[in-house]
PDB file of C-alpha atoms in Angstrom:
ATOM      1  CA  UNK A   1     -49.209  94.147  86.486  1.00  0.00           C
ATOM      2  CA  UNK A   2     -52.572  96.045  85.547  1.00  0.00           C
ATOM      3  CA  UNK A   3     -53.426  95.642  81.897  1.00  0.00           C
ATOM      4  CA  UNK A   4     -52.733  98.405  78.848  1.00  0.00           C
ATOM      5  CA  UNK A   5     -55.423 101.511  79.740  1.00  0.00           C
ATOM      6  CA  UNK A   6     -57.305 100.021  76.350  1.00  0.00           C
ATOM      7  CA  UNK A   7     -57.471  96.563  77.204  1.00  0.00           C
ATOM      8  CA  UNK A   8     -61.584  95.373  77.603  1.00  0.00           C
ATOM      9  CA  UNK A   9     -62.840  92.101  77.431  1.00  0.00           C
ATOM     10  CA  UNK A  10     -63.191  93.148  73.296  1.00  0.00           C
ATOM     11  CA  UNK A  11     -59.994  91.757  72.398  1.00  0.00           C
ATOM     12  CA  UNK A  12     -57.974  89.621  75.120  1.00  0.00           C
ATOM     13  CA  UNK A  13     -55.079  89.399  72.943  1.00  0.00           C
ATOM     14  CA  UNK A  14     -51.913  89.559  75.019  1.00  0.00           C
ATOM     15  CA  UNK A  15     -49.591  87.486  77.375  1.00  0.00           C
ATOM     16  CA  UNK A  16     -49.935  86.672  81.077  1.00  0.00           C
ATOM     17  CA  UNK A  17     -48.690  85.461  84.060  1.00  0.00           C
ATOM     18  CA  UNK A  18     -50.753  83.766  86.900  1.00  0.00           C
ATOM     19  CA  UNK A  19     -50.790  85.570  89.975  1.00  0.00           C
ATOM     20  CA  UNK A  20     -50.749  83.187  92.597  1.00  0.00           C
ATOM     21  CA  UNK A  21     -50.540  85.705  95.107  1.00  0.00           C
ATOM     22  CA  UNK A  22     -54.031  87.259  94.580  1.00  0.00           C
ATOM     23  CA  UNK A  23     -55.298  84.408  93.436  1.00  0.00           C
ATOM     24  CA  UNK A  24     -57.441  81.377  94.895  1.00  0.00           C
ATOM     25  CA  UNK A  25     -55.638  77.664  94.887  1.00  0.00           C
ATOM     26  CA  UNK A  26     -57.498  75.687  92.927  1.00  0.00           C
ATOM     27  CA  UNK A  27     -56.097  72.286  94.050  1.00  0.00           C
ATOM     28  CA  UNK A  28     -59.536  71.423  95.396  1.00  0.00           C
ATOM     29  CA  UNK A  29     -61.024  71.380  91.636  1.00  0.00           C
ATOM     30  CA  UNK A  30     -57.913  69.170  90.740  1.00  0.00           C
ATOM     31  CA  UNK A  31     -58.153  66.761  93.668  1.00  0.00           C
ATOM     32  CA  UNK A  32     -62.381  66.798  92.252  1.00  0.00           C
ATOM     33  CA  UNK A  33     -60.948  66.396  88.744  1.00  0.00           C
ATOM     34  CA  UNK A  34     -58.938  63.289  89.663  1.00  0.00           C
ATOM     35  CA  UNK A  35     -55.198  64.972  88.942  1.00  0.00           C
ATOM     36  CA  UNK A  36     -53.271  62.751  91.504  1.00  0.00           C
ATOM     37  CA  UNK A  37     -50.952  64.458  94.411  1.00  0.00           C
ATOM     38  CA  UNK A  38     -47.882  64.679  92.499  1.00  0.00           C
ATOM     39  CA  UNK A  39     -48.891  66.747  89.259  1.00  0.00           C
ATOM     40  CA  UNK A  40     -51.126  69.192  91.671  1.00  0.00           C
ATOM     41  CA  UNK A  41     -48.184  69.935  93.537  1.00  0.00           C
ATOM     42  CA  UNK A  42     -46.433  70.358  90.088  1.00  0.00           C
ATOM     43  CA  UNK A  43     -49.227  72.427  89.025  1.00  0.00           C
ATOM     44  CA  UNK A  44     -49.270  74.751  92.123  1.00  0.00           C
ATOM     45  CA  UNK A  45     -45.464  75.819  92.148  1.00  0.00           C
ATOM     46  CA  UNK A  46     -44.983  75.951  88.413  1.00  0.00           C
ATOM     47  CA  UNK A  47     -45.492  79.358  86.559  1.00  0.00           C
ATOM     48  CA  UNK A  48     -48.268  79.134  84.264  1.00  0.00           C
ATOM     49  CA  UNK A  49     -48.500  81.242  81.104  1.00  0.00           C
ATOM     50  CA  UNK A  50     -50.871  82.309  78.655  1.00  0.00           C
ATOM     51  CA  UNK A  51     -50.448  83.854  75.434  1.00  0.00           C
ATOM     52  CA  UNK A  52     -54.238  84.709  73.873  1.00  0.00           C
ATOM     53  CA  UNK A  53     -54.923  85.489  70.430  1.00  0.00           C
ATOM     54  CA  UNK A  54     -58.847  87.264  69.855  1.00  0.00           C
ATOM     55  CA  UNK A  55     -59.684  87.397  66.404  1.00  0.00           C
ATOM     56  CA  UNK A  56     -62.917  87.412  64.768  1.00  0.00           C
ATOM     57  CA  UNK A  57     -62.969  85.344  61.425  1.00  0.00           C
ATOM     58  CA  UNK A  58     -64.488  86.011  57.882  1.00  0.00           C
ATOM     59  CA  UNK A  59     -68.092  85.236  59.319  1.00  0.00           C
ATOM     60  CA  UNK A  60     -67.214  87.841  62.365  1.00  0.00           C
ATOM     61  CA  UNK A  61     -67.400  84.972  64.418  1.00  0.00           C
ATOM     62  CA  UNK A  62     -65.009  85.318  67.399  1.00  0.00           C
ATOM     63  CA  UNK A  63     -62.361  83.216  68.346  1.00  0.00           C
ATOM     64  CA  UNK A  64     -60.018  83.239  71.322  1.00  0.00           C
ATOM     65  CA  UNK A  65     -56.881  80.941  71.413  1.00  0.00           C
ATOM     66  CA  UNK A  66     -55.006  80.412  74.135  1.00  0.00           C
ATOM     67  CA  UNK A  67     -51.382  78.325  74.372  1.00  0.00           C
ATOM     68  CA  UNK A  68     -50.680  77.929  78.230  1.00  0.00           C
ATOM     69  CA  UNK A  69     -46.932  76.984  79.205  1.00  0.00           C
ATOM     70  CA  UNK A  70     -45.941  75.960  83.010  1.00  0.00           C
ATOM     71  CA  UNK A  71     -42.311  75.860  84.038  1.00  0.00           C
ATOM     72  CA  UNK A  72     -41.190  72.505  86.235  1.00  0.00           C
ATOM     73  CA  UNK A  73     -41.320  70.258  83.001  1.00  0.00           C
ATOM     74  CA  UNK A  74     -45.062  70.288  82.977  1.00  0.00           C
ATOM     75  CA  UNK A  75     -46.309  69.778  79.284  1.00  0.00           C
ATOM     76  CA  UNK A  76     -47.793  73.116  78.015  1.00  0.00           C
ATOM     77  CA  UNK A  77     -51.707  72.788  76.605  1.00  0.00           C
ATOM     78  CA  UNK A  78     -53.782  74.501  73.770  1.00  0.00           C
ATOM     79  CA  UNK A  79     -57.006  75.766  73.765  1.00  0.00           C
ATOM     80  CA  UNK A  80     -59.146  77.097  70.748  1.00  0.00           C
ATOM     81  CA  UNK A  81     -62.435  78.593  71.373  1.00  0.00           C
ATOM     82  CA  UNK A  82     -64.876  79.291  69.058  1.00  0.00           C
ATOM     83  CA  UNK A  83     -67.525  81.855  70.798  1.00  0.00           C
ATOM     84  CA  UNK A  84     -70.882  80.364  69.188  1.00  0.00           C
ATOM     85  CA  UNK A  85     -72.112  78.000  71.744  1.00  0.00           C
ATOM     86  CA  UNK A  86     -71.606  74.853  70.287  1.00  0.00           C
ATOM     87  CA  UNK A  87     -70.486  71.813  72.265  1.00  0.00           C
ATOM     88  CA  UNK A  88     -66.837  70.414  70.904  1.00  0.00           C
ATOM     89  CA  UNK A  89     -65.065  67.425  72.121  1.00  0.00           C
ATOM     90  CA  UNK A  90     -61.703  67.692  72.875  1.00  0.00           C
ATOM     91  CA  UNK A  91     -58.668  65.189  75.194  1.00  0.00           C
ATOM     92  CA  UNK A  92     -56.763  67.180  77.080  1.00  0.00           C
ATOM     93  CA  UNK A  93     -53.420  65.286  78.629  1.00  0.00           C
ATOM     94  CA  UNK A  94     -54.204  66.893  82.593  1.00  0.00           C
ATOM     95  CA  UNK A  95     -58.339  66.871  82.408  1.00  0.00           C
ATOM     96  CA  UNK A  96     -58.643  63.944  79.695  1.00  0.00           C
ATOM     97  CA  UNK A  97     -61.584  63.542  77.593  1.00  0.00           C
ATOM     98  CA  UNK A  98     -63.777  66.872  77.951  1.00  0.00           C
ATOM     99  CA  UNK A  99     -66.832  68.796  76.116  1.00  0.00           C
ATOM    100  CA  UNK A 100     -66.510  72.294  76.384  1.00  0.00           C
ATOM    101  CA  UNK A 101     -68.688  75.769  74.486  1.00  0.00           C
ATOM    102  CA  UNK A 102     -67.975  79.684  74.434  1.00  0.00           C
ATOM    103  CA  UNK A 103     -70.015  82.437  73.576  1.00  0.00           C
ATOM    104  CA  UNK A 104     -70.210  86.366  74.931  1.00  0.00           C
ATOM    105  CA  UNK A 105     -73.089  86.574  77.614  1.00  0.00           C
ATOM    106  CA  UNK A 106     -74.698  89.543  79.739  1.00  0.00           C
ATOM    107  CA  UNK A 107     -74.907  89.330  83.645  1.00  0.00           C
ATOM    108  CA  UNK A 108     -78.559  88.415  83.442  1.00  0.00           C
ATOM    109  CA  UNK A 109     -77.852  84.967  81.143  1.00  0.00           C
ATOM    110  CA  UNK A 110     -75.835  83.744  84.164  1.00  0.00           C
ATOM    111  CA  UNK A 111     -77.047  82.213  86.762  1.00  0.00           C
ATOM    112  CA  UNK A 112     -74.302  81.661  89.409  1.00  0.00           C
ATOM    113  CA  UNK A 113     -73.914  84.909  91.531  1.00  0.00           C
ATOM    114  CA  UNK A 114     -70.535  84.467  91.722  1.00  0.00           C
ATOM    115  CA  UNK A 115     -69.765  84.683  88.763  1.00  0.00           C
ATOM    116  CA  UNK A 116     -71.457  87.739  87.762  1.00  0.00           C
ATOM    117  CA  UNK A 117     -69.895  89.914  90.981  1.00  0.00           C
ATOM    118  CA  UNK A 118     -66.911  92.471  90.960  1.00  0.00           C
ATOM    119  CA  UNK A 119     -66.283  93.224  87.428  1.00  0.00           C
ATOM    120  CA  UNK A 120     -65.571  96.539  85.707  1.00  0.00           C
ATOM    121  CA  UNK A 121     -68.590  98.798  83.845  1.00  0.00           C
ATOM    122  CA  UNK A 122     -66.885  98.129  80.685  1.00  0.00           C
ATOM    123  CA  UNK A 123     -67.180  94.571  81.397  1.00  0.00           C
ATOM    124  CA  UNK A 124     -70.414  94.432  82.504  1.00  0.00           C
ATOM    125  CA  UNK A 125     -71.322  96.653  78.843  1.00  0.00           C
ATOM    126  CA  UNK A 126     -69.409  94.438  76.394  1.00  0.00           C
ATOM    127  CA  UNK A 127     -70.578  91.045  77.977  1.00  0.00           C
ATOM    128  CA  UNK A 128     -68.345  88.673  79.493  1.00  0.00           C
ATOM    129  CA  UNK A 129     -66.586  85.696  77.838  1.00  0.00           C
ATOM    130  CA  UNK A 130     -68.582  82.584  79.166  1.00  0.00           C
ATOM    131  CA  UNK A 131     -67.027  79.080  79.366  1.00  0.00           C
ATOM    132  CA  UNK A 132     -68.551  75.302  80.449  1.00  0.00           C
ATOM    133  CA  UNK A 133     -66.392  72.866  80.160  1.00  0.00           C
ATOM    134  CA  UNK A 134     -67.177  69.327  81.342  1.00  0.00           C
ATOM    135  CA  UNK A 135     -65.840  65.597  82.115  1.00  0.00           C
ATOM    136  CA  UNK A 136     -67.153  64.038  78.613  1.00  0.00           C
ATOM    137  CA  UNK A 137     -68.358  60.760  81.124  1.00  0.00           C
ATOM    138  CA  UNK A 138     -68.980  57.660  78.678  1.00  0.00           C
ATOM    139  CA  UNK A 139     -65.069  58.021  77.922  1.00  0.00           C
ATOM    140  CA  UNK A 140     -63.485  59.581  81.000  1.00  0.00           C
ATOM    141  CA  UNK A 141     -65.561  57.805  83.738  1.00  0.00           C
ATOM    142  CA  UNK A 142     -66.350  60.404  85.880  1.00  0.00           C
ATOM    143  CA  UNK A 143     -68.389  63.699  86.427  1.00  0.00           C
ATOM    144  CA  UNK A 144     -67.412  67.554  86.675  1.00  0.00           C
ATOM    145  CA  UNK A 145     -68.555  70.859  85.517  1.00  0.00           C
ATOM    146  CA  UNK A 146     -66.307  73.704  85.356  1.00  0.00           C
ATOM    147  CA  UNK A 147     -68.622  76.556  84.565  1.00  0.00           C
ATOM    148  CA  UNK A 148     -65.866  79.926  84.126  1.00  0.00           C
ATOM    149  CA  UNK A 149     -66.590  84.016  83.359  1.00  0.00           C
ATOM    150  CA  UNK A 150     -63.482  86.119  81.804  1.00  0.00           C
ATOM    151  CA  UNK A 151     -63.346  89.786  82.660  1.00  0.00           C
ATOM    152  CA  UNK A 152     -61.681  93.147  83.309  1.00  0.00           C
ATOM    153  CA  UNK A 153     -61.569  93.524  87.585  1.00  0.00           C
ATOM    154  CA  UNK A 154     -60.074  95.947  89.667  1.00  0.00           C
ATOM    155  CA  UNK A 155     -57.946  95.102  92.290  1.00  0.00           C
ATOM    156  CA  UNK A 156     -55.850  97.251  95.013  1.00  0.00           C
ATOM    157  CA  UNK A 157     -56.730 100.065  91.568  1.00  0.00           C
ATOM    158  CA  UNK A 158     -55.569  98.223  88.812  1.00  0.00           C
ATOM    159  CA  UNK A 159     -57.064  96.809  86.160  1.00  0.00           C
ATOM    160  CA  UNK A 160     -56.188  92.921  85.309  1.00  0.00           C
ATOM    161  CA  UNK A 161     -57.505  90.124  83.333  1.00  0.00           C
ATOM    162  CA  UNK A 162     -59.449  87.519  85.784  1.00  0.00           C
ATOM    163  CA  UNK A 163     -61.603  84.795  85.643  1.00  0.00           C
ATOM    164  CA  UNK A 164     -64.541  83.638  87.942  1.00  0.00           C
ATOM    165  CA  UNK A 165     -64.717  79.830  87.893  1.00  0.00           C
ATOM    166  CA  UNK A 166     -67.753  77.622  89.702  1.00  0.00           C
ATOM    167  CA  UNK A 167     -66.819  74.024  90.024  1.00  0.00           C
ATOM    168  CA  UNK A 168     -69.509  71.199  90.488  1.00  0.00           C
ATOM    169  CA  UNK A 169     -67.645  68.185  91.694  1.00  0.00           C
ATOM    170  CA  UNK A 170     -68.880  64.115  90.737  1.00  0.00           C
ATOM    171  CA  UNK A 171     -70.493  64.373  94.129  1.00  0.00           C
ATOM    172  CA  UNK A 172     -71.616  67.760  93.733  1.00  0.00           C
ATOM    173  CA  UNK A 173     -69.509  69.334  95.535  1.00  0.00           C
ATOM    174  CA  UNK A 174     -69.469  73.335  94.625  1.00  0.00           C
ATOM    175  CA  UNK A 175     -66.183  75.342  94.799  1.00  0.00           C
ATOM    176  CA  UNK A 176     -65.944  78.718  93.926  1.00  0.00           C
ATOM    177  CA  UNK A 177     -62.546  80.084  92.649  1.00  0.00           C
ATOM    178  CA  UNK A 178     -61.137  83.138  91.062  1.00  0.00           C
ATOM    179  CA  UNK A 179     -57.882  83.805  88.957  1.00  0.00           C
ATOM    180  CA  UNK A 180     -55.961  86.627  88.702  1.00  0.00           C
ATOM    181  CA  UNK A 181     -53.475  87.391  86.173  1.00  0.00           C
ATOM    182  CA  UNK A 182     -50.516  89.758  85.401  1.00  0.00           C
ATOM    183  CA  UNK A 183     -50.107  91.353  82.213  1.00  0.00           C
ATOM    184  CA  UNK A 184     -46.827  91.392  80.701  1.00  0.00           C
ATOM    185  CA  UNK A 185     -45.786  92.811  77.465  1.00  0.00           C
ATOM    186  CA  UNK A 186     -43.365  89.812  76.599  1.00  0.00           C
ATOM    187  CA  UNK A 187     -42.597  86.847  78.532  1.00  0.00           C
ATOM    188  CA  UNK A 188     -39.063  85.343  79.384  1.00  0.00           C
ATOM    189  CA  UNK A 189     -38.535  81.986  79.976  1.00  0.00           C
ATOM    190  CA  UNK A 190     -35.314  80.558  81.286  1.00  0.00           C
ATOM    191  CA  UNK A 191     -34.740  76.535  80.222  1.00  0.00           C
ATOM    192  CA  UNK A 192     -32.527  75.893  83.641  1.00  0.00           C
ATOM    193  CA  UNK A 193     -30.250  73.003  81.401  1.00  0.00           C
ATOM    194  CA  UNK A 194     -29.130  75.125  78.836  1.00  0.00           C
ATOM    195  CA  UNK A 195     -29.999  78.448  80.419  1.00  0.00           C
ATOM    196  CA  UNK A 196     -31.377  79.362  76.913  1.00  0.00           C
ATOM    197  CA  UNK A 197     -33.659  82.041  76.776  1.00  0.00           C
ATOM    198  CA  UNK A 198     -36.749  81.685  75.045  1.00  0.00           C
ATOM    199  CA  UNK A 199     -39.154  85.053  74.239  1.00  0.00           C
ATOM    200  CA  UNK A 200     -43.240  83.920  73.934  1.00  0.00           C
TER     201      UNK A 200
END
């Protein structure tokens, strides 16, 4: 589902739903990241969900985050990004222990091709949302760089929320992936035990 006729990479507030269909696999950057067989096949037919909050605080610094849920029993993950640049540590339960930084960056700061390729003019105006996040080594033991653009595409004439990723592997190993996501204006969950509803 294309996103609200207002919707820019300005404010990515809203919830979303993976779109596996359109999008690339990205069990390649797994299987690079170390996530064993069983989990990546857990990963790739569970639903994955994100709700994102964009906010700027008192300074008018922005922040953007993001609580991702996956059906399958898959534990659900939190991410809080602080768009200034800054390298923060953080130990994620699927990636481990990982440095990661944010800011809003022009075409021309980027230097993978990829990444820069396919977005809207509104996009390419505002800036995109730039993410690297990478194995933190002394603790985790090995190497990766996930280097990731956020922006407005179109696709078959709709407008949706995507991200570029390029992936440098511990033997440097480069994999080039893209994510596509629905929007949705709420998001139903059904908890198969109890058939409970739950509304994100």
């Amino acid at each position: 589902m294309a996103v609200p006729p207002d919707f820019t990479i300005l404010d990515l507030t809203g919830k979303f739903v993976l779109n596996k269909t359109l999008s690339d696999s990205v069990d390649e950057i797994l299987q690079e990241q170390g996530i064993g067989y069983v989990l990546r096949t857990a990963i790739w037919y569970a639903t994955v969900y994100l709700d994102i909050k964009h906010y700027k605080d008192d300074d008018g610094v922005e922040h953007i985050d993001i609580a991702q849920s996956f059906t399958g029993g898959i534990a659900g993950t939190t991410e809080r990004r602080i768009l200034y640049w800054k390298f923060r540590e953080t130990e994620d339960y699927i990636f481990g222990p990982v440095v990661g930084r944010t800011r809003r960056a022009k075409a021309e700061e980027i230097e993978e091709e990829f990444l820069t390729k396919g977005w809207t003019k509104d996009t390419y105006e505002h800036g995109f949302v730039q993410t690297r996040t990478e194995s933190n080594t002394p603790k985790s033991g090995t190497t990766w760089i996930a280097h990731q653009v956020w922006g407005v595409e179109e696709i078959d004439g709709e407008r949706r929320y995507t991200r570029h990723i390029h992936f440098t592997g511990p033997t440097g190993n480069v994999l080039e992936k893209r994510l596509i996501y629905d929007y949705r204006e709420f998001i139903v969950i059904t908890i198969r035990d109890n058939q409970r509803l739950i509304y994100a």
